Every structure is written in structure tokens, then in C-alpha cells.
Short mmCIF file of C-alpha atoms in Angstrom, two decimals:
data_model
loop_
_atom_site.label_atom_id
_atom_site.label_comp_id
_atom_site.label_asym_id
_atom_site.label_seq_id
_atom_site.Cartn_x
_atom_site.Cartn_y
_atom_site.Cartn_z
CA UNK A 1 104.41 172.14 50.60
CA UNK A 2 106.57 171.48 53.62
CA UNK A 3 107.53 172.97 56.97
CA UNK A 4 109.15 176.40 56.68
CA UNK A 5 112.60 177.48 57.78
CA UNK A 6 111.58 177.49 61.48
CA UNK A 7 111.31 173.71 61.44
CA UNK A 8 112.18 173.47 65.12
CA UNK A 9 108.93 175.17 66.13
CA UNK A 10 105.36 173.95 65.82
CA UNK A 11 103.50 175.29 62.83
CA UNK A 12 101.69 178.54 63.56
CA UNK A 13 98.85 180.31 61.82
CA UNK A 14 98.28 183.97 62.65
CA UNK A 15 94.88 185.33 63.68
CA UNK A 16 94.77 187.25 60.39
CA UNK A 17 95.36 184.02 58.47
CA UNK A 18 92.69 182.22 60.46
CA UNK A 19 90.19 184.94 59.57
CA UNK A 20 91.09 184.52 55.89
CA UNK A 21 90.65 180.75 56.09
CA UNK A 22 86.92 180.81 55.62
CA UNK A 23 85.01 178.47 53.28
CA UNK A 24 85.86 179.60 49.76
CA UNK A 25 85.60 178.05 46.36
CA UNK A 26 88.94 177.26 44.74
CA UNK A 27 88.56 176.93 41.02
CA UNK A 28 89.77 178.68 37.89
CA UNK A 29 87.10 181.40 38.10
CA UNK A 30 87.78 182.26 41.74
CA UNK A 31 91.53 182.48 41.04
CA UNK A 32 91.17 185.05 38.24
CA UNK A 33 93.33 188.14 38.94
CA UNK A 34 90.30 190.42 39.48
CA UNK A 35 88.71 187.91 41.86
CA UNK A 36 91.98 187.46 43.73
CA UNK A 37 92.24 191.20 44.33
CA UNK A 38 88.74 191.22 45.79
CA UNK A 39 89.77 188.43 48.17
CA UNK A 40 92.77 190.39 49.45
CA UNK A 41 95.69 188.59 47.77
CA UNK A 42 99.06 190.33 47.69
CA UNK A 43 100.21 192.00 44.44
CA UNK A 44 103.07 189.51 44.04
CA UNK A 45 100.64 186.57 44.07
CA UNK A 46 98.35 188.26 41.56
CA UNK A 47 101.25 189.07 39.24
CA UNK A 48 102.45 185.45 39.38
CA UNK A 49 98.99 184.18 38.49
CA UNK A 50 98.55 186.75 35.69
CA UNK A 51 101.75 185.54 34.08
CA UNK A 52 100.43 181.97 33.91
CA UNK A 53 96.87 183.02 33.17
CA UNK A 54 97.81 185.08 30.11
CA UNK A 55 97.20 183.30 26.83
CA UNK A 56 95.42 180.31 28.37
CA UNK A 57 92.19 179.39 26.64
CA UNK A 58 89.14 179.65 28.86
CA UNK A 59 87.81 176.40 27.45
CA UNK A 60 89.37 173.25 28.81
CA UNK A 61 91.43 171.54 26.12
CA UNK A 62 90.22 168.01 25.30
CA UNK A 63 92.79 165.23 25.46
CA UNK A 64 93.28 161.54 24.83
CA UNK A 65 91.16 159.03 26.72
CA UNK A 66 94.42 157.50 27.99
CA UNK A 67 94.75 160.62 30.17
CA UNK A 68 91.13 160.71 31.30
CA UNK A 69 92.12 160.87 34.97
CA UNK A 70 93.58 164.32 34.31
CA UNK A 71 90.15 165.75 33.49
CA UNK A 72 89.41 169.17 35.07
CA UNK A 73 87.60 168.56 38.35
CA UNK A 74 89.13 165.14 38.97
CA UNK A 75 90.25 164.76 42.58
CA UNK A 76 93.03 162.61 44.00
CA UNK A 77 93.29 161.73 47.68
CA UNK A 78 96.12 160.29 49.72
CA UNK A 79 99.02 161.32 51.89
CA UNK A 80 102.28 163.21 51.93
CA UNK A 81 104.90 161.67 54.15
CA UNK A 82 106.59 164.46 56.10
CA UNK A 83 109.10 162.23 57.84
CA UNK A 84 112.12 163.97 59.31
CA UNK A 85 114.26 161.18 57.94
CA UNK A 86 114.65 159.83 54.40
CA UNK A 87 116.71 156.74 55.18
CA UNK A 88 116.50 153.93 57.68
CA UNK A 89 120.05 154.64 58.81
CA UNK A 90 119.31 158.22 59.86
CA UNK A 91 119.16 158.45 63.65
CA UNK A 92 118.49 162.21 63.81
CA UNK A 93 115.59 163.26 66.07
CA UNK A 94 112.23 164.13 64.50
CA UNK A 95 111.23 167.76 64.01
CA UNK A 96 109.63 169.44 67.00
CA UNK A 97 105.87 169.00 67.05
CA UNK A 98 105.83 166.01 64.69
CA UNK A 99 106.53 162.31 64.93
CA UNK A 100 108.87 160.42 62.65
CA UNK A 101 107.06 159.13 59.55
CA UNK A 102 104.07 161.41 60.14
CA UNK A 103 101.87 161.86 57.09
CA UNK A 104 99.44 164.60 56.12
CA UNK A 105 96.22 163.75 54.38
CA UNK A 106 96.21 165.45 51.00
CA UNK A 107 93.58 166.20 48.35
CA UNK A 108 94.66 167.35 44.90
CA UNK A 109 92.19 168.57 42.30
CA UNK A 110 92.91 169.21 38.64
CA UNK A 111 91.65 172.61 37.44
CA UNK A 112 92.93 172.56 33.86
CA UNK A 113 94.97 170.28 31.59
CA UNK A 114 96.37 171.19 28.17
CA UNK A 115 98.35 168.26 26.80
CA UNK A 116 99.32 170.19 23.68
CA UNK A 117 101.15 172.80 25.76
CA UNK A 118 102.34 170.34 28.38
CA UNK A 119 100.53 172.36 31.03
CA UNK A 120 98.16 171.64 33.88
CA UNK A 121 97.21 173.37 37.11
CA UNK A 122 95.20 172.64 40.20
CA UNK A 123 94.84 172.94 43.95
CA UNK A 124 96.39 170.99 46.79
CA UNK A 125 94.77 170.78 50.22
CA UNK A 126 96.77 169.51 53.20
CA UNK A 127 94.69 168.24 56.13
CA UNK A 128 95.61 167.38 59.73
CA UNK A 129 98.57 169.78 59.59
CA UNK A 130 100.00 170.16 63.13
CA UNK A 131 99.02 173.17 65.25
CA UNK A 132 96.30 174.50 62.94
CA UNK A 133 92.56 173.92 62.93
CA UNK A 134 92.20 174.67 59.25
CA UNK A 135 93.40 172.88 56.15
CA UNK A 136 96.07 174.58 54.06
CA UNK A 137 95.30 175.03 50.36
CA UNK A 138 97.74 176.03 47.64
CA UNK A 139 97.44 176.66 43.91
CA UNK A 140 100.01 174.94 41.68
CA UNK A 141 101.16 174.96 38.07
CA UNK A 142 102.37 171.79 36.39
CA UNK A 143 104.81 170.90 33.61
CA UNK A 144 104.22 167.69 31.69
CA UNK A 145 107.41 165.97 30.53
CA UNK A 146 106.49 165.26 26.93
CA UNK A 147 109.85 165.69 25.13
CA UNK A 148 108.30 168.59 23.22
CA UNK A 149 107.46 171.28 25.74
CA UNK A 150 109.44 169.99 28.71
CA UNK A 151 112.21 167.46 29.25
CA UNK A 152 113.35 165.59 32.37
CA UNK A 153 115.76 168.42 33.14
CA UNK A 154 114.09 171.05 35.33
CA UNK A 155 116.52 173.92 34.82
CA UNK A 156 115.08 176.03 37.67
CA UNK A 157 113.95 175.99 41.32
CA UNK A 158 117.48 175.10 42.51
CA UNK A 159 117.32 171.70 40.82
CA UNK A 160 120.50 170.52 39.09
CA UNK A 161 120.59 167.74 36.51
CA UNK A 162 121.99 165.47 39.21
CA UNK A 163 119.03 166.38 41.43
CA UNK A 164 116.63 165.60 38.59
CA UNK A 165 118.06 162.17 37.83
CA UNK A 166 118.23 161.29 41.54
CA UNK A 167 114.53 162.08 42.02
CA UNK A 168 113.24 160.61 38.74
CA UNK A 169 115.18 157.42 39.50
CA UNK A 170 113.00 156.83 42.55
CA UNK A 171 110.24 155.84 40.13
CA UNK A 172 110.85 152.24 38.95
CA UNK A 173 109.30 152.94 35.53
CA UNK A 174 111.96 155.59 34.86
CA UNK A 175 114.66 152.91 34.56
CA UNK A 176 114.02 152.28 30.87
CA UNK A 177 114.18 156.01 30.14
CA UNK A 178 117.22 156.88 32.24
CA UNK A 179 119.80 156.46 29.48
CA UNK A 180 117.86 158.75 27.14
CA UNK A 181 117.27 161.23 29.97
CA UNK A 182 120.98 161.43 30.74
CA UNK A 183 121.71 162.08 27.08
CA UNK A 184 119.30 164.91 26.26
CA UNK A 185 116.52 164.90 28.84
CA UNK A 186 114.79 162.20 26.73
CA UNK A 187 113.76 164.75 24.09
CA UNK A 188 114.52 162.11 21.46
CA UNK A 189 111.99 159.68 22.96
CA UNK A 190 108.30 159.61 22.08
CA UNK A 191 106.54 159.63 25.44
CA UNK A 192 103.02 159.98 24.06
CA UNK A 193 102.30 156.26 24.45
CA UNK A 194 104.42 155.58 27.52
CA UNK A 195 102.29 153.98 30.31
CA UNK A 196 103.30 156.74 32.73
CA UNK A 197 103.26 160.52 32.57
CA UNK A 198 106.02 162.41 34.35
CA UNK A 199 105.31 165.91 35.64
CA UNK A 200 106.56 168.67 37.89
CA UNK A 201 104.08 170.45 40.16
CA UNK A 202 105.12 173.87 41.47
CA UNK A 203 102.98 175.55 44.11
CA UNK A 204 102.58 179.27 43.35
CA UNK A 205 100.67 180.72 46.28
CA UNK A 206 98.55 179.96 49.35
CA UNK A 207 94.81 180.16 48.73
CA UNK A 208 93.25 180.27 52.20
CA UNK A 209 96.07 181.25 54.55
CA UNK A 210 98.84 183.82 54.53
CA UNK A 211 102.52 183.19 53.71
CA UNK A 212 103.29 183.29 57.45
CA UNK A 213 101.36 180.06 58.06
CA UNK A 214 104.53 178.15 58.95
CA UNK A 215 104.73 176.13 55.72
CA UNK A 216 106.90 176.74 52.67
CA UNK A 217 106.10 176.34 48.98
CA UNK A 218 109.63 177.13 47.82
CA UNK A 219 110.12 173.62 46.46
CA UNK A 220 108.28 171.50 43.89
CA UNK A 221 107.12 167.94 43.27
CA UNK A 222 108.55 165.36 40.88
CA UNK A 223 105.43 163.44 39.88
CA UNK A 224 104.75 160.11 38.17
CA UNK A 225 101.19 159.45 36.98
CA UNK A 226 99.92 156.00 36.00
CA UNK A 227 97.72 156.32 32.89
CA UNK A 228 95.95 153.03 33.53
CA UNK A 229 94.75 153.33 37.10
CA UNK A 230 95.21 157.05 37.80
CA UNK A 231 97.55 156.62 40.76
CA UNK A 232 99.99 159.43 41.48
CA UNK A 233 103.37 159.18 43.18
CA UNK A 234 105.53 162.20 43.86
CA UNK A 235 108.59 163.41 45.74
CA UNK A 236 108.96 166.90 47.12
CA UNK A 237 112.24 168.70 46.51
CA UNK A 238 113.38 171.73 48.47
CA UNK A 239 116.98 172.03 49.71
CA UNK A 240 115.68 173.58 52.95
CA UNK A 241 113.15 170.82 53.72
CA UNK A 242 113.32 167.14 54.61
CA UNK A 243 114.32 165.26 51.44
CA UNK A 244 112.19 162.82 49.48
CA UNK A 245 108.86 163.57 51.15
CA UNK A 246 106.62 161.11 49.34
CA UNK A 247 103.24 162.00 47.88
CA UNK A 248 100.93 159.02 47.26
CA UNK A 249 97.50 159.65 45.73
CA UNK A 250 94.59 157.65 44.34
CA UNK A 251 91.84 159.01 42.07
CA UNK A 252 88.78 159.74 44.17
CA UNK A 253 85.90 157.52 43.17
CA UNK A 254 82.46 159.00 43.69
CA UNK A 255 80.55 155.80 43.07
CA UNK A 256 80.77 152.57 41.14
CA UNK A 257 79.70 154.45 38.01
CA UNK A 258 82.59 156.91 37.84
CA UNK A 259 84.95 159.39 39.41
CA UNK A 260 84.50 162.86 40.85
CA UNK A 261 84.09 165.80 38.50
CA UNK A 262 83.22 169.06 40.20
CA UNK A 263 84.44 172.22 41.85
CA UNK A 264 86.57 172.22 44.96
CA UNK A 265 85.42 173.91 48.13
CA UNK A 266 87.07 174.26 51.50
CA UNK A 267 85.12 172.95 54.43
#
């Protein structure tokens, strides 16, 4: 998520949105179409969710231990840099209401992961967002670049092949795959044992605020996940937003004995 089109104004949340932003559980059950209708979601949001919900097994699909950090319920915490500048040579002034190199605190939680289909979904909560007393939570769908279901070429969301290569190239580990990606999206490469998993995360709708909250979810994230330590790095792409907003996340450790596995609740 990023600032909306009115980037020159501080972010605003309407009174109606504030009333909706009450503590609410955000998990697969609460986001079912019938539950969403009860909670007052718009028809367009429900239809979008129904399209993705259809045909998805209720049971979470098991997957390789090398992807254990993508277990349903696993949380990742970190920041999203919402700098108004993407290069050190840019002398343009920062957006109104925010300082240069400002970062939001972000929590991402995995709701489902199906490696066979190259699909995952979850929630993203942005904290300390300017001019609002509540966090902003979105639901997102993810595509896993596995050379079978999805390639490095996005083919939608206003992303050209040039845009794809430019963003994937910001991940150092992509260097050894770049030649294959330029050729056919790396469909000829077996990525099942590659140390990193590449994904795209596309936010579908706001969970606890209305669409007039001052933020936009028109773009999507290019994501690189480290299988070994569970770290996540991403870059947000939206032609109307500041470029290369960096997402940096670490798996949330509950204690020395393991990592978090539970439902997500706003507070």
C-alpha cells in the first residue's frame, strides 16, 4: 500500500472508516464472502474475494520443510520505506505530512500457502501511518514464481517486462537467474531448490478501513523470500506512487522454542 493520488495532502480517514476500524479478527474464516457481507464490505470487494476463494481447499496444503516460514499463521514484522525519493541524487521535496525516508512499521501474516498452485494469501497491517489513529489492514493474494504456475513476467497491473526485470534486479540473488528470465521468464529453470523464493503480493481490499482512507492498493509488491532464515525483502510498484518503496521483514519469533503460529487480530 502507498499514499493515494492526493499525495500532497496528509492522509485522512473518514468518521465512517474510523467507526469500521474496530478490533476484528482477520483470518480466512472472517474473510469468507458471507462473513464479509455481514461486516458491511462493498459488493466489488466480495466479488473479488469470491473469485480467489472459489476452488481453494479449506485445508491448508502441506509443503516442504524448506518453506516452513510460509506456514499459515506465521507473522513477519518490519518496515516499509515510504521515502519520497528513490535515489540519492533526487532533490525533490518530501511529500506533505511526511519526512524523507520515513518508514511505516508493518506486520504481514500468512493465511494460506499452496506451493502446488503457486498461491498464497495473507494480511498486511501498516502501523504509525500519518494522520490516523488506527492501523490500516489489507488482504492480499500472492503469486509464487515457480516456473510452472507463474514466471518472472507479471503480465498485468501495468507492469511491463522492462518493469519486471528492473524490479527483480534489485535483489542480488536474481543475478544468476536474469539471463533465463530475459529469455522466457525463467520457465526453463527449476526453482524448487533455489535458496530464495520470488513472489508477487497484490493487495485486494482494505479490511478495517474504507477505500477513502487516503492510501492506495493499486500497485503490488515484488518479493524475495529467503528460505533459510525467513527474511523478506520487497519493492512496491505503482506508477502513481513513489518508486521502489522497500519492504523489509523478519519472521516474528515468539520465544526461543519457535515462531508465531496463530490468528491475527487488530488491536
